[in-house]
């Protein structure tokens, strides 16, 4: 079972929690207790990604799913897996961007979509997923839910304010995915979605639900690749093994911490941020001081008050010293990011995106700081394809990265969107015309 970070008596099954998104009390859902999976982990050496993910899912959700159910959810979610690159010295890179939208969010979104489809089988009413995007994250959700049974997805994006490639990713899927092009900015889109969820009657009649990044169904599957990465790349059993996670909302890092709480022998974790460094600052000083975000080159991490910090506090019993013992924080500037992207290209003839660069720089600093005490290995999570950030890549290296096949394909498809005003009224009339039978 799972509980709210704000009330341990607010207990929910996974199948309920994923449709609620945020807990009713405003908290986030977290595991009620930590199962010990260390024996299971050992038995999974050599397993494929999906075999490992099925076994872990079946164990974590054993009160709700049979082994076959878990396998079916996992196999419908993942037709892609992490790729690995070992660099010189002690750093390796786990590439998490080989899914349909070319970013690591595909892992979480695909598992959520597949789980929702599974649990909706016994419900008569379809669900309508309503979500707003500033460009990048919406495409992982759109791709993940495309052609899922019993689910419609409505994505709001600000007209003229997303990149041409992002717009194509959102508007060319069709079928059960509708893109609403809002005459306004991202804040308008977010406000409209929020206001729609506030209307209890609308929420109920339409079966409205969210799929945003705090959803438990997106968090749990992110722990799978930590387990897989460790099993695949661990060298000697007495070498310490750390993960370095480029972080914004800290969902990705939290999932790694969960894999460890379930018994993965790794640590400490390295949290690498851009100049939006409230968590590294907290680890340093013990004071948590959220503030408005500033724009950086690694813009998917421009977060001034990370939502998953509440989950981290809960895991570490609100104890600063405990969290500090298990997580090392680093903050990386834009100029360091560009320099590293260029250096990496010159040295390895390989492009990396700015978020990954923040991760690699954090890993280097960690190894430098610990060079006398530990000769450990660090695996950096690479969160997006460089092709999604061509402008920054070009600024850093003077060259354009090649476009992966997934992105190339959608460029040739026809954009289909419905233009609406930036008001709740226009959103409501679209929703009732389309889904209220
Ligand atoms: C979302 C995102 C991140 C940050 O992940 P969090 O879970 O929010 O910390 C990092 N890199 C990329 C490319 C992202 O899209």
CSV table of C-alpha atoms and ligand atoms in Angstrom, one decimal:
chain,number,residue,atom,x,y,z
A,1,UNK,CA,0.0,0.0,0.0
A,2,UNK,CA,0.9,3.6,-0.4
A,3,UNK,CA,0.4,6.6,1.9
A,4,UNK,CA,0.3,10.4,1.6
A,5,UNK,CA,3.4,12.3,2.7
A,6,UNK,CA,1.0,14.4,4.8
A,7,UNK,CA,-1.1,11.8,6.4
A,8,UNK,CA,-0.1,8.2,7.0
A,9,UNK,CA,-3.7,7.2,7.5
A,10,UNK,CA,-4.5,8.3,4.0
A,11,UNK,CA,-3.7,4.8,2.5
A,12,UNK,CA,-4.3,3.9,-1.1
A,13,UNK,CA,-3.7,1.0,-3.4
A,14,UNK,CA,-1.5,1.7,-6.5
A,15,UNK,CA,-4.6,1.3,-8.7
A,16,UNK,CA,-6.3,4.2,-6.8
A,17,UNK,CA,-3.3,6.4,-6.3
A,18,UNK,CA,-2.4,6.6,-10.0
A,19,UNK,CA,-5.9,8.0,-10.8
A,20,UNK,CA,-5.8,10.5,-7.9
A,21,UNK,CA,-2.4,11.9,-8.8
A,22,UNK,CA,-2.0,14.3,-5.9
A,23,UNK,CA,-3.4,12.9,-2.6
A,24,UNK,CA,-6.6,14.6,-1.4
A,25,UNK,CA,-4.7,16.2,1.4
A,26,UNK,CA,-2.2,17.9,-0.9
A,27,UNK,CA,0.5,15.4,-0.2
A,28,UNK,CA,2.3,12.9,-2.5
A,29,UNK,CA,1.9,9.2,-2.5
A,30,UNK,CA,4.9,7.2,-1.2
A,31,UNK,CA,5.4,3.5,-0.2
A,32,UNK,CA,4.0,2.7,3.2
A,33,UNK,CA,6.9,0.4,4.0
A,34,UNK,CA,10.2,-0.7,2.4
A,35,UNK,CA,10.2,-4.2,1.1
A,36,UNK,CA,13.5,-6.0,1.0
A,37,UNK,CA,14.2,-6.9,-2.6
A,38,UNK,CA,17.9,-7.6,-2.2
A,39,UNK,CA,17.6,-11.3,-2.8
A,40,UNK,CA,15.4,-10.7,-5.8
A,41,UNK,CA,17.9,-8.2,-7.2
A,42,UNK,CA,20.7,-10.8,-7.0
A,43,UNK,CA,18.6,-13.3,-8.9
A,44,UNK,CA,18.1,-10.8,-11.7
A,45,UNK,CA,21.7,-10.6,-12.9
A,46,UNK,CA,21.6,-11.2,-16.6
A,47,UNK,CA,17.9,-10.7,-16.9
A,48,UNK,CA,16.5,-8.5,-19.7
A,49,UNK,CA,15.2,-5.1,-18.9
A,50,UNK,CA,11.6,-6.3,-19.1
A,51,UNK,CA,12.2,-9.5,-17.1
A,52,UNK,CA,13.7,-7.4,-14.4
A,53,UNK,CA,11.0,-4.8,-14.5
A,54,UNK,CA,8.2,-7.5,-14.4
A,55,UNK,CA,9.8,-9.2,-11.4
A,56,UNK,CA,10.2,-5.9,-9.5
A,57,UNK,CA,6.7,-4.8,-10.3
A,58,UNK,CA,5.2,-8.1,-9.2
A,59,UNK,CA,7.0,-7.8,-5.9
A,60,UNK,CA,6.3,-4.1,-5.2
A,61,UNK,CA,2.6,-4.4,-6.2
A,62,UNK,CA,2.1,-8.0,-5.0
A,63,UNK,CA,-1.2,-7.3,-3.2
A,64,UNK,CA,-2.7,-6.0,-6.5
A,65,UNK,CA,-1.1,-7.8,-9.4
A,66,UNK,CA,-0.2,-11.4,-10.3
A,67,UNK,CA,3.1,-12.1,-12.0
A,68,UNK,CA,1.3,-12.4,-15.3
A,69,UNK,CA,-0.4,-9.0,-14.9
A,70,UNK,CA,2.9,-7.4,-14.0
A,71,UNK,CA,4.5,-8.9,-17.1
A,72,UNK,CA,1.7,-7.8,-19.3
A,73,UNK,CA,1.8,-4.2,-18.0
A,74,UNK,CA,5.6,-4.1,-18.4
A,75,UNK,CA,5.7,-5.6,-21.9
A,76,UNK,CA,3.0,-3.1,-23.1
A,77,UNK,CA,5.0,-0.2,-21.6
A,78,UNK,CA,8.6,-0.8,-22.7
A,79,UNK,CA,9.7,-1.5,-26.2
A,80,UNK,CA,12.9,0.4,-25.5
A,81,UNK,CA,15.6,0.2,-22.8
A,82,UNK,CA,18.7,2.0,-21.5
A,83,UNK,CA,21.9,2.0,-23.4
A,84,UNK,CA,25.3,2.2,-21.7
A,85,UNK,CA,28.6,3.9,-22.5
A,86,UNK,CA,31.7,3.6,-20.4
A,87,UNK,CA,33.9,6.7,-20.5
A,88,UNK,CA,37.5,6.7,-19.4
A,89,UNK,CA,38.3,7.0,-15.6
A,90,UNK,CA,35.4,5.9,-13.3
A,91,UNK,CA,32.4,7.4,-15.1
A,92,UNK,CA,29.8,5.6,-17.2
A,93,UNK,CA,26.7,7.0,-18.8
A,94,UNK,CA,23.3,5.4,-18.9
A,95,UNK,CA,21.3,6.7,-21.8
A,96,UNK,CA,17.6,6.9,-21.0
A,97,UNK,CA,16.5,8.6,-24.2
A,98,UNK,CA,15.9,5.8,-26.7
A,99,UNK,CA,12.1,5.8,-26.1
A,100,UNK,CA,9.4,7.4,-28.3
A,101,UNK,CA,9.9,11.0,-27.2
A,102,UNK,CA,13.7,10.7,-26.8
A,103,UNK,CA,13.8,11.7,-23.1
A,104,UNK,CA,13.9,9.7,-19.9
A,105,UNK,CA,10.3,10.7,-19.1
A,106,UNK,CA,9.2,8.0,-21.5
A,107,UNK,CA,10.0,5.3,-18.9
A,108,UNK,CA,7.6,6.9,-16.3
A,109,UNK,CA,4.9,7.9,-18.8
A,110,UNK,CA,4.8,4.6,-20.6
A,111,UNK,CA,4.4,2.6,-17.4
A,112,UNK,CA,1.7,4.9,-16.1
A,113,UNK,CA,-0.2,4.6,-19.4
A,114,UNK,CA,0.1,0.9,-19.5
A,115,UNK,CA,-1.0,0.6,-15.8
A,116,UNK,CA,-4.0,2.9,-16.3
A,117,UNK,CA,-5.1,0.9,-19.4
A,118,UNK,CA,-4.8,-2.3,-17.3
A,119,UNK,CA,-6.9,-1.0,-14.4
A,120,UNK,CA,-9.5,0.6,-16.6
A,121,UNK,CA,-10.4,-2.7,-18.1
A,122,UNK,CA,-13.0,-3.3,-15.4
A,123,UNK,CA,-14.4,0.2,-15.5
A,124,UNK,CA,-17.3,1.1,-17.8
A,125,UNK,CA,-16.2,4.7,-18.2
A,126,UNK,CA,-13.2,5.8,-20.2
A,127,UNK,CA,-10.8,8.3,-18.5
A,128,UNK,CA,-9.9,11.7,-19.9
A,129,UNK,CA,-6.3,12.8,-19.1
A,130,UNK,CA,-5.9,16.5,-19.1
A,131,UNK,CA,-2.5,18.0,-19.1
A,132,UNK,CA,-0.7,21.3,-19.9
A,133,UNK,CA,2.8,21.4,-21.4
A,134,UNK,CA,5.3,24.2,-22.1
A,135,UNK,CA,6.7,22.0,-24.9
A,136,UNK,CA,9.0,19.3,-23.8
A,137,UNK,CA,7.3,17.0,-21.3
A,138,UNK,CA,3.9,16.8,-23.0
A,139,UNK,CA,5.3,14.7,-25.8
A,140,UNK,CA,6.3,11.8,-23.5
A,141,UNK,CA,2.7,11.7,-22.2
A,142,UNK,CA,1.2,12.0,-25.7
A,143,UNK,CA,3.4,9.2,-27.0
A,144,UNK,CA,2.9,7.0,-24.0
A,145,UNK,CA,-0.9,7.1,-24.1
A,146,UNK,CA,-1.3,6.9,-27.9
A,147,UNK,CA,-3.8,4.2,-28.9
A,148,UNK,CA,-4.3,3.0,-25.3
A,149,UNK,CA,-7.8,1.6,-24.8
A,150,UNK,CA,-10.4,3.5,-22.9
A,151,UNK,CA,-8.3,6.6,-22.4
A,152,UNK,CA,-8.4,10.0,-24.2
A,153,UNK,CA,-5.6,12.6,-23.7
A,154,UNK,CA,-6.1,16.3,-24.1
A,155,UNK,CA,-2.9,18.4,-24.1
A,156,UNK,CA,-2.9,22.1,-23.8
A,157,UNK,CA,0.0,24.0,-25.2
A,158,UNK,CA,0.7,27.7,-25.7
A,159,UNK,CA,0.3,28.7,-29.3
A,160,UNK,CA,3.5,29.9,-31.0
A,161,UNK,CA,5.6,29.3,-27.9
A,162,UNK,CA,6.8,25.8,-28.3
A,163,UNK,CA,9.6,24.8,-30.8
A,164,UNK,CA,8.5,23.5,-34.2
A,165,UNK,CA,9.8,20.0,-33.4
A,166,UNK,CA,8.0,20.0,-30.0
A,167,UNK,CA,4.7,21.1,-31.8
A,168,UNK,CA,5.0,18.3,-34.3
A,169,UNK,CA,5.6,15.8,-31.4
A,170,UNK,CA,2.4,17.0,-29.8
A,171,UNK,CA,0.1,17.4,-32.8
A,172,UNK,CA,0.8,14.6,-35.2
A,173,UNK,CA,-0.3,11.5,-33.3
A,174,UNK,CA,-4.1,11.8,-33.7
A,175,UNK,CA,-6.4,8.9,-32.6
A,176,UNK,CA,-7.0,9.3,-28.9
A,177,UNK,CA,-4.6,12.3,-28.5
A,178,UNK,CA,-6.0,15.8,-28.9
A,179,UNK,CA,-3.8,18.9,-28.9
A,180,UNK,CA,-5.4,22.1,-27.9
A,181,UNK,CA,-3.5,25.1,-29.1
A,182,UNK,CA,-4.2,27.8,-26.5
A,183,UNK,CA,-4.2,31.5,-27.4
A,184,UNK,CA,-2.1,32.4,-24.4
A,185,UNK,CA,1.1,31.4,-22.5
A,186,UNK,CA,2.0,28.4,-20.5
A,187,UNK,CA,0.7,29.9,-17.3
A,188,UNK,CA,-2.7,30.2,-18.9
A,189,UNK,CA,-2.6,26.6,-20.0
A,190,UNK,CA,-1.7,25.5,-16.4
A,191,UNK,CA,-4.4,27.7,-14.9
A,192,UNK,CA,-7.1,26.3,-17.2
A,193,UNK,CA,-6.1,22.7,-16.3
A,194,UNK,CA,-6.0,23.5,-12.6
A,195,UNK,CA,-9.4,25.3,-12.7
A,196,UNK,CA,-11.0,22.4,-14.6
A,197,UNK,CA,-9.8,20.0,-11.9
A,198,UNK,CA,-11.3,22.3,-9.2
A,199,UNK,CA,-14.8,21.7,-10.7
A,200,UNK,CA,-15.9,18.6,-8.9
A,201,UNK,CA,-18.9,18.0,-11.2
A,202,UNK,CA,-16.8,18.3,-14.4
A,203,UNK,CA,-14.1,16.0,-12.9
A,204,UNK,CA,-16.7,13.4,-12.1
A,205,UNK,CA,-18.8,13.4,-15.2
A,206,UNK,CA,-15.9,13.3,-17.5
A,207,UNK,CA,-13.6,11.0,-15.5
A,208,UNK,CA,-10.9,13.7,-15.6
A,209,UNK,CA,-7.5,12.5,-14.4
A,210,UNK,CA,-3.9,13.9,-14.6
A,211,UNK,CA,-0.6,12.3,-15.6
A,212,UNK,CA,1.8,14.8,-14.4
A,213,UNK,CA,5.3,14.0,-13.1
A,214,UNK,CA,4.3,13.7,-9.4
A,215,UNK,CA,2.1,10.7,-10.3
A,216,UNK,CA,3.1,7.6,-8.4
A,217,UNK,CA,2.7,5.6,-11.5
A,218,UNK,CA,5.5,7.6,-13.2
A,219,UNK,CA,7.8,7.4,-10.1
A,220,UNK,CA,7.9,3.7,-9.4
A,221,UNK,CA,9.1,2.6,-12.9
A,222,UNK,CA,11.9,5.1,-12.8
A,223,UNK,CA,13.6,2.9,-10.2
A,224,UNK,CA,13.8,0.1,-12.7
A,225,UNK,CA,16.7,1.5,-14.7
A,226,UNK,CA,18.8,2.0,-11.5
A,227,UNK,CA,18.5,-1.6,-10.8
A,228,UNK,CA,19.2,-2.6,-14.4
A,229,UNK,CA,22.2,-0.2,-14.6
A,230,UNK,CA,23.7,-1.6,-11.4
A,231,UNK,CA,23.3,-5.2,-12.5
A,232,UNK,CA,24.7,-4.6,-15.9
A,233,UNK,CA,27.7,-2.3,-15.2
A,234,UNK,CA,28.8,-3.1,-11.6
A,235,UNK,CA,32.4,-4.3,-11.7
A,236,UNK,CA,34.1,-5.6,-8.6
A,237,UNK,CA,31.8,-6.2,-5.6
A,238,UNK,CA,33.9,-4.1,-3.3
A,239,UNK,CA,34.0,-1.0,-5.5
A,240,UNK,CA,31.5,1.7,-4.3
A,241,UNK,CA,28.9,2.5,-6.9
A,242,UNK,CA,27.1,5.8,-7.2
A,243,UNK,CA,24.5,7.3,-9.5
A,244,UNK,CA,24.6,10.9,-10.5
A,245,UNK,CA,21.3,12.4,-11.5
A,246,UNK,CA,20.7,15.7,-13.3
A,247,UNK,CA,17.8,17.0,-11.3
A,248,UNK,CA,15.0,19.5,-11.5
A,249,UNK,CA,11.8,18.3,-9.8
A,250,UNK,CA,13.8,15.4,-8.2
A,251,UNK,CA,11.5,12.7,-9.3
A,252,UNK,CA,14.3,10.8,-11.0
A,253,UNK,CA,16.6,11.0,-8.0
A,254,UNK,CA,13.8,10.0,-5.6
A,255,UNK,CA,13.2,6.8,-7.7
A,256,UNK,CA,16.9,5.9,-7.4
A,257,UNK,CA,16.6,6.4,-3.6
A,258,UNK,CA,13.6,4.0,-3.7
A,259,UNK,CA,15.6,1.3,-5.5
A,260,UNK,CA,18.3,1.7,-2.8
A,261,UNK,CA,15.7,1.6,0.1
A,262,UNK,CA,14.5,-1.7,-1.4
A,263,UNK,CA,18.1,-3.0,-1.0
A,264,UNK,CA,20.2,-2.0,-4.0
A,265,UNK,CA,23.8,-1.7,-2.6
A,266,UNK,CA,24.7,1.7,-4.0
A,267,UNK,CA,25.5,5.2,-2.7
A,268,UNK,CA,25.9,7.9,-2.0
A,269,UNK,CA,23.7,9.5,-4.7
A,270,UNK,CA,24.8,12.6,-6.5
A,271,UNK,CA,22.2,15.3,-7.2
A,272,UNK,CA,23.5,17.6,-9.9
A,273,UNK,CA,21.5,20.8,-10.7
A,274,UNK,CA,21.9,23.9,-12.8
A,275,UNK,CA,21.9,27.3,-11.1
A,276,UNK,CA,18.5,26.4,-9.6
A,277,UNK,CA,20.2,24.9,-6.7
A,278,UNK,CA,17.8,24.9,-3.7
A,279,UNK,CA,18.4,21.3,-2.9
A,280,UNK,CA,22.3,21.4,-3.1
A,281,UNK,CA,22.0,24.5,-0.9
A,282,UNK,CA,19.8,22.7,1.5
A,283,UNK,CA,22.3,19.8,1.7
A,284,UNK,CA,25.0,22.3,2.4
A,285,UNK,CA,23.3,24.5,5.0
A,286,UNK,CA,20.2,22.7,6.3
A,287,UNK,CA,17.9,25.5,5.2
A,288,UNK,CA,15.4,24.9,2.5
A,289,UNK,CA,14.7,28.1,0.7
A,290,UNK,CA,12.5,27.8,-2.4
A,291,UNK,CA,12.7,30.7,-4.8
A,292,UNK,CA,11.5,31.6,-8.4
A,293,UNK,CA,13.4,29.6,-11.0
A,294,UNK,CA,16.0,31.2,-13.3
A,295,UNK,CA,16.3,30.3,-17.0
A,296,UNK,CA,19.3,28.1,-18.0
A,297,UNK,CA,20.4,26.0,-20.9
A,298,UNK,CA,19.2,22.9,-19.2
A,299,UNK,CA,15.7,24.2,-19.1
A,300,UNK,CA,13.9,21.0,-18.1
A,301,UNK,CA,15.6,21.5,-14.7
A,302,UNK,CA,14.7,25.1,-14.2
A,303,UNK,CA,12.7,24.4,-11.0
A,304,UNK,CA,12.8,26.7,-7.9
A,305,UNK,CA,10.7,24.6,-5.5
A,306,UNK,CA,11.1,20.9,-6.5
A,307,UNK,CA,7.8,19.0,-5.9
A,308,UNK,CA,9.5,15.7,-5.0
A,309,UNK,CA,11.5,17.3,-2.2
A,310,UNK,CA,8.6,16.4,0.0
A,311,UNK,CA,9.1,12.8,-0.9
A,312,UNK,CA,12.8,13.0,-0.1
A,313,UNK,CA,12.1,14.6,3.3
A,314,UNK,CA,9.6,11.9,4.1
A,315,UNK,CA,12.1,9.1,3.1
A,316,UNK,CA,14.8,10.6,5.3
A,317,UNK,CA,12.5,11.3,8.3
A,318,UNK,CA,12.9,15.1,7.9
A,319,UNK,CA,16.5,14.6,9.1
A,320,UNK,CA,18.9,16.9,7.3
A,321,UNK,CA,22.0,14.9,8.5
A,322,UNK,CA,20.5,11.7,7.2
A,323,UNK,CA,19.7,13.1,3.8
A,324,UNK,CA,23.1,14.7,3.6
A,325,UNK,CA,24.8,11.4,4.4
A,326,UNK,CA,23.2,9.7,1.4
A,327,UNK,CA,23.0,12.5,-1.2
A,328,UNK,CA,25.8,14.8,-2.3
A,329,UNK,CA,24.6,18.0,-4.1
A,330,UNK,CA,26.4,19.9,-6.9
A,331,UNK,CA,25.3,23.0,-8.8
A,332,UNK,CA,26.7,23.6,-12.3
A,333,UNK,CA,26.7,26.9,-14.2
A,334,UNK,CA,25.7,27.5,-17.8
A,335,UNK,CA,29.3,28.2,-18.9
A,336,UNK,CA,30.5,25.0,-17.3
A,337,UNK,CA,27.7,23.2,-19.1
A,338,UNK,CA,28.7,24.5,-22.5
A,339,UNK,CA,32.4,23.9,-21.8
A,340,UNK,CA,31.7,20.3,-20.9
A,341,UNK,CA,29.5,19.7,-23.9
A,342,UNK,CA,32.3,20.9,-26.2
A,343,UNK,CA,35.0,19.0,-24.3
A,344,UNK,CA,32.9,15.8,-24.5
A,345,UNK,CA,32.4,16.3,-28.2
A,346,UNK,CA,36.1,16.9,-28.9
A,347,UNK,CA,37.2,14.0,-26.8
A,348,UNK,CA,34.7,11.3,-27.6
A,349,UNK,CA,33.2,12.6,-30.9
A,350,UNK,CA,29.8,12.3,-29.3
A,351,UNK,CA,27.1,14.9,-28.6
A,352,UNK,CA,25.4,15.2,-25.3
A,353,UNK,CA,22.5,17.4,-24.3
A,354,UNK,CA,22.9,20.2,-21.6
A,355,UNK,CA,21.1,18.2,-18.9
A,356,UNK,CA,23.5,15.2,-19.3
A,357,UNK,CA,26.4,17.7,-19.2
A,358,UNK,CA,25.2,19.0,-15.8
A,359,UNK,CA,25.2,15.4,-14.6
A,360,UNK,CA,28.7,14.6,-15.9
A,361,UNK,CA,30.1,17.7,-14.4
A,362,UNK,CA,28.6,16.9,-11.0
A,363,UNK,CA,30.1,13.4,-11.2
A,364,UNK,CA,33.5,14.8,-12.0
A,365,UNK,CA,33.4,17.1,-9.0
A,366,UNK,CA,32.2,14.3,-6.8
A,367,UNK,CA,35.1,12.1,-7.8
A,368,UNK,CA,37.5,14.9,-7.3
A,369,UNK,CA,36.2,15.7,-3.8
A,370,UNK,CA,36.3,12.1,-2.8
A,371,UNK,CA,39.6,11.1,-4.6
A,372,UNK,CA,41.4,10.3,-1.4
A,373,UNK,CA,38.7,8.2,0.3
A,374,UNK,CA,37.0,6.3,-2.4
A,375,UNK,CA,37.9,4.9,-5.8
A,376,UNK,CA,34.2,4.3,-6.7
A,377,UNK,CA,32.4,4.1,-10.0
A,378,UNK,CA,29.8,6.7,-10.9
A,379,UNK,CA,27.0,6.1,-13.4
A,380,UNK,CA,25.5,9.3,-14.8
A,381,UNK,CA,21.9,9.3,-16.0
A,382,UNK,CA,21.7,10.8,-19.5
A,383,UNK,CA,18.1,12.2,-19.6
A,384,UNK,CA,17.6,13.5,-23.2
A,385,UNK,CA,18.8,13.1,-26.7
A,386,UNK,CA,21.1,16.0,-27.8
A,387,UNK,CA,18.8,16.3,-30.9
A,388,UNK,CA,16.1,17.8,-28.6
A,389,UNK,CA,18.4,20.7,-27.7
A,390,UNK,CA,20.1,21.4,-31.1
A,391,UNK,CA,20.5,25.2,-30.4
A,392,UNK,CA,22.5,24.6,-27.2
A,393,UNK,CA,24.5,21.8,-28.8
A,394,UNK,CA,25.3,24.1,-31.7
A,395,UNK,CA,26.3,26.9,-29.4
A,396,UNK,CA,28.6,24.6,-27.5
A,397,UNK,CA,30.2,22.6,-30.3
A,398,UNK,CA,29.5,24.5,-33.5
A,399,UNK,CA,27.8,21.4,-35.0
A,400,UNK,CA,24.3,20.1,-35.3
A,401,UNK,CA,23.6,16.6,-33.7
A,402,UNK,CA,21.8,14.1,-36.0
A,403,UNK,CA,18.1,13.7,-35.6
A,404,UNK,CA,16.9,10.3,-34.3
A,405,UNK,CA,14.5,8.3,-36.4
A,406,UNK,CA,11.6,8.9,-33.9
A,407,UNK,CA,11.9,12.7,-34.3
A,408,UNK,CA,12.6,12.6,-38.0
A,409,UNK,CA,9.4,10.7,-38.6
A,410,UNK,CA,7.0,13.2,-37.0
A,411,UNK,CA,8.5,16.1,-38.9
A,412,UNK,CA,6.8,14.8,-42.0
A,413,UNK,CA,3.4,14.3,-40.5
A,414,UNK,CA,0.6,16.9,-40.6
A,415,UNK,CA,-0.1,19.0,-37.6
A,416,UNK,CA,-3.6,18.7,-36.2
A,417,UNK,CA,-4.6,21.0,-33.4
A,418,UNK,CA,-7.7,22.8,-32.1
A,419,UNK,CA,-7.3,26.4,-31.4
A,420,UNK,CA,-9.0,27.7,-28.3
A,421,UNK,CA,-9.2,30.9,-26.1
A,422,UNK,CA,-7.3,31.0,-22.9
A,423,UNK,CA,-10.4,30.7,-20.7
A,424,UNK,CA,-11.9,27.9,-18.6
A,425,UNK,CA,-15.1,28.5,-20.4
A,426,UNK,CA,-13.7,27.5,-23.8
A,427,UNK,CA,-11.9,24.5,-22.3
A,428,UNK,CA,-15.1,23.4,-20.6
A,429,UNK,CA,-17.1,23.7,-23.8
A,430,UNK,CA,-14.6,21.7,-25.7
A,431,UNK,CA,-14.6,18.9,-23.0
A,432,UNK,CA,-18.3,18.6,-22.8
A,433,UNK,CA,-18.8,18.6,-26.5
A,434,UNK,CA,-16.2,15.9,-27.0
A,435,UNK,CA,-16.6,13.6,-24.0
A,436,UNK,CA,-19.9,14.1,-22.2
A,437,UNK,CA,-22.2,11.4,-23.6
B,1,LIG,C1,12.5,16.4,-16.5
B,1,LIG,C2,13.9,16.4,-16.9
B,1,LIG,C3,14.9,16.4,-16.0
B,1,LIG,C4,14.7,16.5,-14.5
B,1,LIG,O1,14.1,15.4,-13.9
B,1,LIG,P1,13.4,15.5,-12.5
B,1,LIG,O2,12.8,14.1,-12.3
B,1,LIG,O3,12.4,16.6,-12.6
B,1,LIG,O4,14.5,15.8,-11.5
B,1,LIG,C5,16.2,16.3,-16.5
B,1,LIG,N1,16.5,16.2,-17.8
B,1,LIG,C6,15.5,16.2,-18.7
B,1,LIG,C7,15.9,16.2,-20.1
B,1,LIG,C8,14.2,16.3,-18.3
B,1,LIG,O5,13.2,16.3,-19.3
